[in-house]
């Protein structure tokens, strides 16, 4: 894996959290983007080589809404950048990690992504992401 690409943080309201993180990080939010397939609105901040991704649910039943109901706001996932997502998924599946989506899917910020089930990663939801080419 190349680096920690971003940390995903679940928040109740982007409207409240964007200005908070702008103050905290002393950098403007550079992008907001809705990912309709995931029922989520995202907001991104650059921090050096890595990013912070804020996640707000757009519908009551979406994964982020469920997460916040159960655990409240907070760190939701760690995303690692990979060179070749399919090769990395194959490598990890062969080692027994449970991959939540068998095919890479479209994520926010021009990425192909997949997630590993936290039960096979010490309770941490892991995202793999690969920059889309072309
Ligand atoms: Zn993410």
Coordinates of N, CA and C and ligand atoms in Angstrom, one line a residue:
X1 N 0.8 -1.2 0.0 CA 0.0 0.0 0.0 C 0.9 1.2 0.0
X2 N 0.5 2.3 -0.7 CA 1.3 3.4 -0.9 C 1.4 4.4 0.2
X3 N 0.2 4.7 0.8 CA 0.2 5.6 1.9 C -1.2 5.7 2.4
X4 N -1.4 6.3 3.6 CA -2.8 6.6 4.0 C -3.3 7.7 3.2
X5 N -4.3 7.4 2.3 CA -4.8 8.5 1.4 C -5.7 9.4 2.2
X6 N -6.6 8.9 3.0 CA -7.4 9.7 3.8 C -8.0 9.0 5.0
X7 N -8.5 9.8 6.0 CA -9.2 9.3 7.1 C -10.7 9.7 6.8
X8 N -11.6 8.8 7.0 CA -13.0 9.1 6.9 C -13.6 9.3 8.2
X9 N -14.3 10.5 8.4 CA -14.9 10.8 9.7 C -16.4 11.0 9.5
X10 N -17.2 10.2 10.2 CA -18.7 10.3 10.1 C -19.2 11.5 10.9
X11 N -20.0 12.4 10.3 CA -20.5 13.6 11.0 C -22.0 13.6 10.7
X12 N -22.7 14.3 11.6 CA -24.2 14.4 11.5 C -24.5 15.5 10.4
X13 N -23.8 16.6 10.4 CA -24.1 17.7 9.5 C -22.9 18.3 8.9
X14 N -22.7 18.2 7.6 CA -21.5 18.8 6.9 C -21.5 20.3 7.2
X15 N -22.7 20.9 7.1 CA -22.9 22.3 7.3 C -22.2 22.8 8.6
X16 N -22.3 22.0 9.7 CA -21.6 22.4 10.9 C -20.2 21.9 10.9
X17 N -19.9 20.8 10.3 CA -18.5 20.2 10.5 C -17.5 20.8 9.5
X18 N -18.0 21.3 8.3 CA -17.0 21.9 7.4 C -16.3 23.1 8.0
X19 N -17.1 24.1 8.5 CA -16.4 25.2 9.1 C -15.5 24.8 10.3
X20 N -16.0 23.8 11.1 CA -15.2 23.3 12.2 C -13.8 22.8 11.8
X21 N -13.8 21.9 10.7 CA -12.6 21.4 10.2 C -11.7 22.4 9.5
X22 N -12.4 23.4 8.9 CA -11.6 24.4 8.2 C -10.8 25.2 9.3
X23 N -11.4 25.4 10.4 CA -10.7 26.1 11.5 C -9.6 25.2 12.1
X24 N -10.0 24.0 12.4 CA -9.1 23.0 13.0 C -7.8 22.8 12.1
X25 N -8.0 22.6 10.8 CA -6.9 22.3 9.9 C -6.3 23.5 9.3
X26 N -7.0 24.6 9.5 CA -6.5 25.9 8.9 C -6.3 25.8 7.4
X27 N -7.3 25.1 6.7 CA -7.2 25.0 5.3 C -8.7 24.8 4.8
X28 N -9.0 25.4 3.6 CA -10.4 25.3 3.2 C -10.8 24.0 2.7
X29 N -12.0 23.6 2.8 CA -12.6 22.4 2.2 C -12.4 22.6 0.7
X30 N -11.8 21.7 0.0 CA -11.6 21.9 -1.5 C -12.6 21.3 -2.3
X31 N -13.4 20.4 -1.8 CA -14.4 19.7 -2.6 C -15.5 19.1 -1.8
X32 N -16.8 19.2 -2.2 CA -17.8 18.4 -1.7 C -18.4 17.6 -2.8
X33 N -18.9 16.4 -2.5 CA -19.3 15.5 -3.6 C -20.3 14.5 -3.0
X34 N -21.4 14.4 -3.6 CA -22.4 13.4 -3.2 C -22.1 12.0 -3.9
X35 N -22.1 10.9 -3.1 CA -22.0 9.6 -3.7 C -23.3 8.9 -3.5
X36 N -24.2 9.0 -4.6 CA -25.6 8.6 -4.4 C -25.7 7.1 -4.1
X37 N -24.8 6.3 -4.7 CA -24.8 4.8 -4.4 C -24.6 4.5 -3.0
X38 N -23.9 5.4 -2.2 CA -23.6 5.1 -0.8 C -24.5 5.9 0.1
X39 N -25.4 6.7 -0.5 CA -26.2 7.6 0.4 C -25.4 8.5 1.2
X40 N -24.4 9.1 0.6 CA -23.5 10.0 1.4 C -23.1 11.2 0.7
X41 N -23.0 12.3 1.5 CA -22.3 13.5 1.1 C -20.9 13.6 1.7
X42 N -19.9 13.9 0.9 CA -18.6 14.0 1.4 C -18.0 15.4 1.2
X43 N -17.0 15.7 2.1 CA -16.3 16.9 2.0 C -14.8 16.6 2.3
X44 N -13.9 17.2 1.5 CA -12.5 16.9 1.5 C -11.6 18.0 1.9
X45 N -10.6 17.7 2.7 CA -9.6 18.7 3.1 C -8.2 18.0 2.9
X46 N -7.3 18.8 2.3 CA -5.9 18.3 2.1 C -5.1 18.6 3.4
X47 N -4.4 17.7 3.9 CA -3.5 17.9 5.0 C -2.2 17.2 4.7
X48 N -1.3 18.0 4.2 CA 0.0 17.5 3.7 C -0.3 16.5 2.6
X49 N 0.2 15.3 2.7 CA 0.1 14.3 1.7 C -1.2 13.5 1.8
X50 N -1.9 13.7 2.9 CA -3.1 12.9 3.1 C -4.3 13.8 3.1
X51 N -5.5 13.2 3.3 CA -6.7 14.0 3.3 C -7.6 13.6 4.4
X52 N -8.5 14.5 4.7 CA -9.6 14.2 5.7 C -10.9 14.2 4.8
X53 N -11.7 13.1 5.0 CA -13.0 13.0 4.3 C -14.1 13.0 5.3
X54 N -15.0 14.0 5.3 CA -16.1 14.0 6.2 C -17.3 13.4 5.4
X55 N -18.0 12.6 6.2 CA -19.1 11.8 5.6 C -20.4 12.1 6.3
X56 N -21.4 12.5 5.5 CA -22.8 12.8 6.1 C -23.8 12.0 5.4
X57 N -24.7 11.4 6.1 CA -25.7 10.5 5.5 C -26.7 11.4 4.7
X58 N -27.2 10.9 3.6 CA -28.2 11.6 2.8 C -29.6 11.0 3.0
X59 N -29.6 9.7 3.6 CA -30.8 9.1 3.8 C -30.7 8.3 5.2
X60 N -31.9 8.1 5.8 CA -31.9 7.5 7.2 C -31.3 6.1 7.2
X61 N -31.5 5.3 6.2 CA -31.0 3.9 6.2 C -29.6 3.7 5.7
X62 N -28.9 4.7 5.3 CA -27.6 4.6 4.7 C -26.5 4.1 5.7
X63 N -25.4 3.5 5.2 CA -24.4 3.0 6.1 C -23.9 4.1 7.1
X64 N -23.7 5.3 6.7 CA -23.2 6.3 7.6 C -24.3 6.7 8.7
X65 N -25.6 6.7 8.3 CA -26.6 6.9 9.2 C -26.7 5.9 10.3
X66 N -26.5 4.6 9.9 CA -26.5 3.5 10.8 C -25.3 3.6 11.7
X67 N -24.2 3.9 11.2 CA -23.0 4.0 12.0 C -23.1 5.1 13.1
X68 N -23.7 6.2 12.7 CA -23.8 7.3 13.7 C -24.9 6.9 14.7
X69 N -25.9 6.2 14.3 CA -26.9 5.8 15.3 C -26.3 4.9 16.3
X70 N -25.4 4.0 15.9 CA -24.8 3.0 16.8 C -23.6 3.6 17.6
X71 N -22.8 4.4 16.9 CA -21.5 4.8 17.6 C -21.3 6.3 17.7
X72 N -22.2 7.0 17.1 CA -22.0 8.5 17.2 C -21.0 9.0 16.1
X73 N -20.7 10.2 16.1 CA -19.8 10.8 15.2 C -18.4 10.3 15.5
X74 N -17.5 10.3 14.5 CA -16.1 9.9 14.8 C -15.5 9.3 13.6
X75 N -14.3 8.7 13.9 CA -13.5 8.1 12.8 C -14.2 6.9 12.3
X76 N -14.5 6.8 11.0 CA -15.3 5.8 10.4 C -14.4 4.8 9.6
X77 N -13.4 5.3 8.9 CA -12.6 4.3 8.2 C -11.2 5.0 7.9
X78 N -10.2 4.1 7.5 CA -8.9 4.5 7.1 C -8.8 4.0 5.6
X79 N -8.4 4.9 4.8 CA -8.2 4.6 3.3 C -6.8 4.6 3.0
X80 N -6.4 3.5 2.3 CA -5.0 3.3 1.8 C -5.0 3.4 0.3
X81 N -4.1 4.2 -0.2 CA -4.0 4.2 -1.7 C -3.2 3.0 -2.1
X82 N -3.7 2.4 -3.2 CA -3.0 1.3 -3.8 C -2.7 1.6 -5.3
X83 N -1.7 0.9 -5.8 CA -1.4 1.0 -7.2 C -2.4 0.3 -8.1
X84 N -2.7 -0.9 -7.7 CA -3.6 -1.8 -8.5 C -4.6 -2.4 -7.6
X85 N -5.8 -1.8 -7.6 CA -6.8 -2.3 -6.6 C -7.2 -3.7 -6.8
X86 N -7.3 -4.2 -8.0 CA -7.8 -5.6 -8.2 C -6.7 -6.5 -7.7
X87 N -5.5 -6.3 -8.0 CA -4.4 -7.1 -7.5 C -4.4 -7.1 -5.9
X88 N -4.6 -6.0 -5.4 CA -4.5 -5.9 -3.9 C -5.7 -6.6 -3.3
X89 N -6.9 -6.5 -3.9 CA -8.1 -7.2 -3.4 C -7.8 -8.7 -3.5
X90 N -7.2 -9.2 -4.5 CA -6.9 -10.6 -4.7 C -6.0 -11.1 -3.6
X91 N -4.9 -10.3 -3.4 CA -3.9 -10.6 -2.4 C -4.5 -10.7 -1.0
X92 N -5.4 -9.8 -0.7 CA -6.0 -9.8 0.7 C -7.0 -10.8 0.8
X93 N -7.8 -11.1 -0.2 CA -8.8 -12.2 -0.1 C -8.1 -13.5 0.1
X94 N -7.0 -13.7 -0.6 CA -6.3 -15.0 -0.4 C -5.7 -15.2 1.0
X95 N -5.5 -14.0 1.7 CA -5.0 -14.1 3.1 C -6.2 -14.2 4.1
X96 N -7.4 -14.2 3.6 CA -8.5 -14.4 4.5 C -9.3 -13.1 4.9
X97 N -8.9 -12.0 4.4 CA -9.6 -10.8 4.7 C -10.9 -10.8 3.9
X98 N -12.0 -10.3 4.6 CA -13.3 -10.3 4.0 C -13.5 -9.0 3.2
X99 N -13.7 -9.1 1.9 CA -13.8 -7.9 1.1 C -15.3 -7.7 0.9
X100 N -15.8 -6.5 1.2 CA -17.2 -6.2 1.3 C -17.8 -6.1 -0.1
X101 N -17.1 -5.6 -1.1 CA -17.6 -5.5 -2.4 C -16.7 -6.2 -3.4
X102 N -17.2 -7.3 -4.0 CA -16.3 -8.2 -4.8 C -15.7 -7.5 -6.0
X103 N -16.3 -6.4 -6.5 CA -15.7 -5.6 -7.6 C -15.4 -4.2 -7.1
X104 N -14.4 -3.6 -7.5 CA -14.1 -2.2 -7.1 C -15.3 -1.3 -7.6
X105 N -15.7 -0.3 -6.8 CA -16.8 0.5 -7.1 C -16.3 2.0 -7.2
X106 N -17.2 2.8 -7.7 CA -16.8 4.2 -7.8 C -17.0 4.9 -6.5
X107 N -15.9 5.5 -6.0 CA -16.0 6.3 -4.8 C -15.9 7.8 -5.1
X108 N -15.9 8.6 -4.0 CA -15.7 10.0 -4.2 C -14.3 10.3 -4.7
X109 N -14.1 11.5 -5.1 CA -12.8 12.1 -5.4 C -12.0 11.3 -6.5
X110 N -12.8 10.9 -7.5 CA -12.2 10.2 -8.7 C -11.4 8.9 -8.4
X111 N -12.0 8.1 -7.5 CA -11.4 6.9 -7.1 C -12.2 5.6 -7.3
X112 N -11.5 4.5 -7.5 CA -12.1 3.2 -7.4 C -11.8 2.7 -6.0
X113 N -12.8 2.2 -5.4 CA -12.7 1.8 -4.0 C -13.2 0.4 -3.7
X114 N -12.7 -0.2 -2.6 CA -13.4 -1.3 -2.0 C -13.1 -1.3 -0.5
X115 N -13.9 -2.0 0.3 CA -13.9 -2.0 1.7 C -13.6 -3.4 2.3
X116 N -12.9 -3.4 3.4 CA -12.6 -4.7 4.1 C -13.5 -4.7 5.3
X117 N -14.1 -5.8 5.6 CA -15.0 -5.9 6.8 C -14.2 -5.8 8.0
X118 N -14.6 -4.9 9.0 CA -13.9 -4.7 10.2 C -13.7 -5.9 11.0
X119 N -14.5 -6.9 10.9 CA -14.3 -8.1 11.7 C -13.0 -8.9 11.4
X120 N -12.5 -8.6 10.2 CA -11.2 -9.3 9.9 C -10.0 -8.3 10.0
X121 N -10.3 -7.1 10.4 CA -9.2 -6.1 10.5 C -9.2 -5.4 11.9
X122 N -9.4 -6.2 12.9 CA -9.3 -5.7 14.3 C -10.3 -4.5 14.5
X123 N -11.4 -4.6 13.9 CA -12.5 -3.6 14.2 C -12.3 -2.3 13.4
X124 N -11.4 -2.2 12.5 CA -11.2 -1.0 11.7 C -11.7 -1.2 10.3
X125 N -12.7 -0.4 9.9 CA -13.1 -0.4 8.5 C -12.0 0.1 7.6
X126 N -11.5 -0.7 6.7 CA -10.4 -0.3 5.8 C -10.9 -0.1 4.4
X127 N -10.6 1.0 3.8 CA -10.9 1.3 2.4 C -9.6 1.2 1.6
X128 N -9.7 0.5 0.4 CA -8.6 0.6 -0.5 C -9.0 1.6 -1.6
X129 N -8.1 2.4 -2.1 CA -8.6 3.3 -3.2 C -7.4 3.4 -4.2
X130 N -7.9 3.5 -5.4 CA -7.0 3.7 -6.6 C -7.5 4.8 -7.4
X131 N -6.6 5.7 -7.7 CA -6.9 6.9 -8.6 C -7.4 6.3 -9.9
X132 N -8.5 6.9 -10.4 CA -9.0 6.5 -11.8 C -8.1 7.1 -12.8
X133 N -7.7 6.3 -13.8 CA -6.8 6.8 -14.8 C -7.6 7.3 -16.0
X134 N -7.0 8.2 -16.7 CA -7.5 8.7 -17.9 C -8.6 9.8 -17.8
Ligands
LIG1 ZN1 -13.1 7.1 2.2

